[in-house]
Amino acid sequence: MLQDHPNIIKLYEMWEWQGVCFLVLEYCSGGELFHYILEKKHLNEKEAADIMKQLLSALVYLHKQGIAHR
């Protein structure tokens, strides 16, 4: 069984109806990273390093679970 990771959105439920797949996901209020970076226009080294640490931590977790991110 997978454990929660603080940087990976939680999937609560999924189902299919008439060929359409529905996913019930955790609500995340922060918006998308891409838009955050565009809005800031410049990240200092610490901000960039903190973001990369979170991203790579989540990726390592997925790989250890045998899950490939695409």
Short mmCIF file of N, CA and C in Angstrom, two decimals:
data_model
loop_
_atom_site.label_atom_id
_atom_site.label_comp_id
_atom_site.label_asym_id
_atom_site.label_seq_id
_atom_site.Cartn_x
_atom_site.Cartn_y
_atom_site.Cartn_z
N MET A 1 0.83 -1.19 0.00
CA MET A 1 0.00 0.00 0.00
C MET A 1 0.88 1.26 0.00
N LEU A 2 0.50 2.22 -0.80
CA LEU A 2 1.26 3.46 -0.88
C LEU A 2 0.97 4.35 0.32
N GLN A 3 1.98 5.03 0.78
CA GLN A 3 1.81 6.00 1.85
C GLN A 3 1.72 7.39 1.23
N ASP A 4 1.19 8.32 2.00
CA ASP A 4 1.08 9.69 1.52
C ASP A 4 2.45 10.34 1.40
N HIS A 5 2.57 11.22 0.43
CA HIS A 5 3.77 12.05 0.28
C HIS A 5 3.29 13.49 0.26
N PRO A 6 3.95 14.38 0.99
CA PRO A 6 3.45 15.77 1.09
C PRO A 6 3.45 16.55 -0.22
N ASN A 7 4.16 16.08 -1.23
CA ASN A 7 4.24 16.81 -2.49
C ASN A 7 3.56 16.09 -3.64
N ILE A 8 2.70 15.12 -3.31
CA ILE A 8 1.95 14.40 -4.34
C ILE A 8 0.47 14.49 -4.00
N ILE A 9 -0.32 14.95 -4.95
CA ILE A 9 -1.75 15.10 -4.75
C ILE A 9 -2.39 13.73 -4.49
N LYS A 10 -3.37 13.70 -3.61
CA LYS A 10 -4.02 12.44 -3.25
C LYS A 10 -5.19 12.15 -4.19
N LEU A 11 -5.30 10.89 -4.58
CA LEU A 11 -6.42 10.41 -5.39
C LEU A 11 -7.37 9.69 -4.44
N TYR A 12 -8.58 10.22 -4.29
CA TYR A 12 -9.55 9.64 -3.36
C TYR A 12 -10.43 8.59 -4.00
N GLU A 13 -10.80 8.82 -5.26
CA GLU A 13 -11.72 7.90 -5.91
C GLU A 13 -11.62 8.08 -7.41
N MET A 14 -11.93 7.01 -8.15
CA MET A 14 -12.02 7.12 -9.60
C MET A 14 -13.06 6.14 -10.10
N TRP A 15 -13.75 6.53 -11.15
CA TRP A 15 -14.71 5.64 -11.77
C TRP A 15 -14.89 6.03 -13.23
N GLU A 16 -15.48 5.11 -13.98
CA GLU A 16 -15.71 5.34 -15.40
C GLU A 16 -17.20 5.25 -15.68
N TRP A 17 -17.70 6.14 -16.52
CA TRP A 17 -19.10 6.14 -16.90
C TRP A 17 -19.19 6.55 -18.35
N GLN A 18 -19.78 5.70 -19.17
CA GLN A 18 -19.95 5.93 -20.60
C GLN A 18 -18.63 6.33 -21.28
N GLY A 19 -17.58 5.63 -20.92
CA GLY A 19 -16.28 5.85 -21.54
C GLY A 19 -15.52 7.07 -21.04
N VAL A 20 -16.05 7.74 -20.01
CA VAL A 20 -15.38 8.91 -19.44
C VAL A 20 -14.85 8.53 -18.06
N CYS A 21 -13.61 8.85 -17.80
CA CYS A 21 -12.98 8.54 -16.52
C CYS A 21 -13.07 9.76 -15.61
N PHE A 22 -13.55 9.56 -14.38
CA PHE A 22 -13.68 10.62 -13.39
C PHE A 22 -12.70 10.37 -12.25
N LEU A 23 -11.97 11.41 -11.85
CA LEU A 23 -11.02 11.32 -10.76
C LEU A 23 -11.42 12.31 -9.67
N VAL A 24 -11.46 11.85 -8.43
CA VAL A 24 -11.71 12.73 -7.29
C VAL A 24 -10.37 12.92 -6.60
N LEU A 25 -9.84 14.15 -6.70
CA LEU A 25 -8.50 14.46 -6.20
C LEU A 25 -8.57 15.41 -5.01
N GLU A 26 -7.49 15.43 -4.26
CA GLU A 26 -7.33 16.38 -3.16
C GLU A 26 -7.36 17.81 -3.72
N TYR A 27 -7.98 18.72 -2.98
CA TYR A 27 -8.00 20.13 -3.37
C TYR A 27 -6.66 20.76 -3.01
N CYS A 28 -6.06 21.44 -3.97
CA CYS A 28 -4.80 22.15 -3.75
C CYS A 28 -5.00 23.60 -4.14
N SER A 29 -4.92 24.49 -3.18
CA SER A 29 -5.27 25.89 -3.39
C SER A 29 -4.16 26.73 -4.03
N GLY A 30 -2.95 26.24 -4.08
CA GLY A 30 -1.82 27.07 -4.49
C GLY A 30 -1.72 27.40 -5.96
N GLY A 31 -2.43 26.71 -6.82
CA GLY A 31 -2.30 26.95 -8.26
C GLY A 31 -1.15 26.14 -8.85
N GLU A 32 -0.85 26.40 -10.10
CA GLU A 32 0.18 25.64 -10.80
C GLU A 32 1.55 26.29 -10.67
N LEU A 33 2.57 25.46 -10.57
CA LEU A 33 3.94 25.94 -10.45
C LEU A 33 4.31 26.83 -11.64
N PHE A 34 3.92 26.43 -12.83
CA PHE A 34 4.24 27.21 -14.04
C PHE A 34 3.74 28.65 -13.91
N HIS A 35 2.49 28.81 -13.45
CA HIS A 35 1.92 30.15 -13.31
C HIS A 35 2.62 30.93 -12.18
N TYR A 36 3.00 30.24 -11.13
CA TYR A 36 3.74 30.88 -10.04
C TYR A 36 5.06 31.47 -10.55
N ILE A 37 5.77 30.68 -11.33
CA ILE A 37 7.06 31.14 -11.87
C ILE A 37 6.86 32.30 -12.84
N LEU A 38 5.84 32.22 -13.70
CA LEU A 38 5.57 33.33 -14.62
C LEU A 38 5.24 34.60 -13.88
N GLU A 39 4.45 34.49 -12.83
CA GLU A 39 4.05 35.66 -12.06
C GLU A 39 5.23 36.30 -11.34
N LYS A 40 6.11 35.47 -10.77
CA LYS A 40 7.28 35.99 -10.04
C LYS A 40 8.33 36.57 -10.98
N LYS A 41 8.41 36.06 -12.20
CA LYS A 41 9.37 36.46 -13.23
C LYS A 41 10.82 36.10 -12.89
N HIS A 42 11.15 35.97 -11.62
CA HIS A 42 12.51 35.62 -11.23
C HIS A 42 12.47 34.91 -9.89
N LEU A 43 13.14 33.80 -9.80
CA LEU A 43 13.28 33.08 -8.53
C LEU A 43 14.72 33.22 -8.07
N ASN A 44 14.90 33.48 -6.78
CA ASN A 44 16.27 33.48 -6.31
C ASN A 44 16.74 32.03 -6.14
N GLU A 45 18.00 31.85 -5.85
CA GLU A 45 18.57 30.50 -5.80
C GLU A 45 17.90 29.63 -4.74
N LYS A 46 17.59 30.18 -3.58
CA LYS A 46 16.95 29.41 -2.51
C LYS A 46 15.55 28.96 -2.91
N GLU A 47 14.77 29.86 -3.51
CA GLU A 47 13.42 29.49 -3.96
C GLU A 47 13.47 28.36 -4.99
N ALA A 48 14.37 28.49 -5.96
CA ALA A 48 14.51 27.47 -6.99
C ALA A 48 14.97 26.14 -6.39
N ALA A 49 15.90 26.21 -5.46
CA ALA A 49 16.40 24.99 -4.81
C ALA A 49 15.30 24.31 -3.99
N ASP A 50 14.49 25.09 -3.28
CA ASP A 50 13.39 24.52 -2.49
C ASP A 50 12.37 23.82 -3.39
N ILE A 51 12.04 24.44 -4.52
CA ILE A 51 11.10 23.83 -5.46
C ILE A 51 11.67 22.54 -6.03
N MET A 52 12.94 22.58 -6.43
CA MET A 52 13.56 21.38 -6.99
C MET A 52 13.65 20.26 -5.96
N LYS A 53 13.91 20.60 -4.71
CA LYS A 53 13.97 19.59 -3.65
C LYS A 53 12.62 18.88 -3.50
N GLN A 54 11.54 19.65 -3.54
CA GLN A 54 10.20 19.07 -3.44
C GLN A 54 9.89 18.18 -4.64
N LEU A 55 10.20 18.68 -5.84
CA LEU A 55 9.95 17.90 -7.05
C LEU A 55 10.73 16.59 -7.07
N LEU A 56 12.01 16.68 -6.76
CA LEU A 56 12.85 15.49 -6.82
C LEU A 56 12.50 14.50 -5.70
N SER A 57 12.10 15.00 -4.55
CA SER A 57 11.65 14.13 -3.46
C SER A 57 10.43 13.31 -3.89
N ALA A 58 9.48 13.98 -4.55
CA ALA A 58 8.28 13.28 -5.03
C ALA A 58 8.64 12.27 -6.11
N LEU A 59 9.54 12.63 -7.00
CA LEU A 59 9.94 11.73 -8.08
C LEU A 59 10.66 10.50 -7.53
N VAL A 60 11.55 10.68 -6.58
CA VAL A 60 12.24 9.54 -5.95
C VAL A 60 11.22 8.62 -5.27
N TYR A 61 10.26 9.20 -4.56
CA TYR A 61 9.21 8.42 -3.91
C TYR A 61 8.45 7.57 -4.93
N LEU A 62 8.05 8.19 -6.05
CA LEU A 62 7.32 7.44 -7.08
C LEU A 62 8.16 6.30 -7.64
N HIS A 63 9.41 6.56 -7.94
CA HIS A 63 10.28 5.53 -8.49
C HIS A 63 10.46 4.38 -7.51
N LYS A 64 10.58 4.68 -6.22
CA LYS A 64 10.71 3.61 -5.22
C LYS A 64 9.45 2.76 -5.13
N GLN A 65 8.31 3.33 -5.54
CA GLN A 65 7.05 2.60 -5.53
C GLN A 65 6.83 1.85 -6.87
N GLY A 66 7.79 1.96 -7.78
CA GLY A 66 7.66 1.30 -9.09
C GLY A 66 6.75 2.07 -10.04
N ILE A 67 6.60 3.37 -9.81
CA ILE A 67 5.73 4.21 -10.63
C ILE A 67 6.62 5.17 -11.43
N ALA A 68 6.38 5.23 -12.73
CA ALA A 68 7.13 6.16 -13.59
C ALA A 68 6.24 7.37 -13.86
N HIS A 69 6.77 8.57 -13.72
CA HIS A 69 6.04 9.79 -14.05
C HIS A 69 6.29 10.13 -15.49
N ARG A 70 5.25 10.52 -16.16
CA ARG A 70 5.38 10.86 -17.58
C ARG A 70 4.82 12.21 -17.85
#
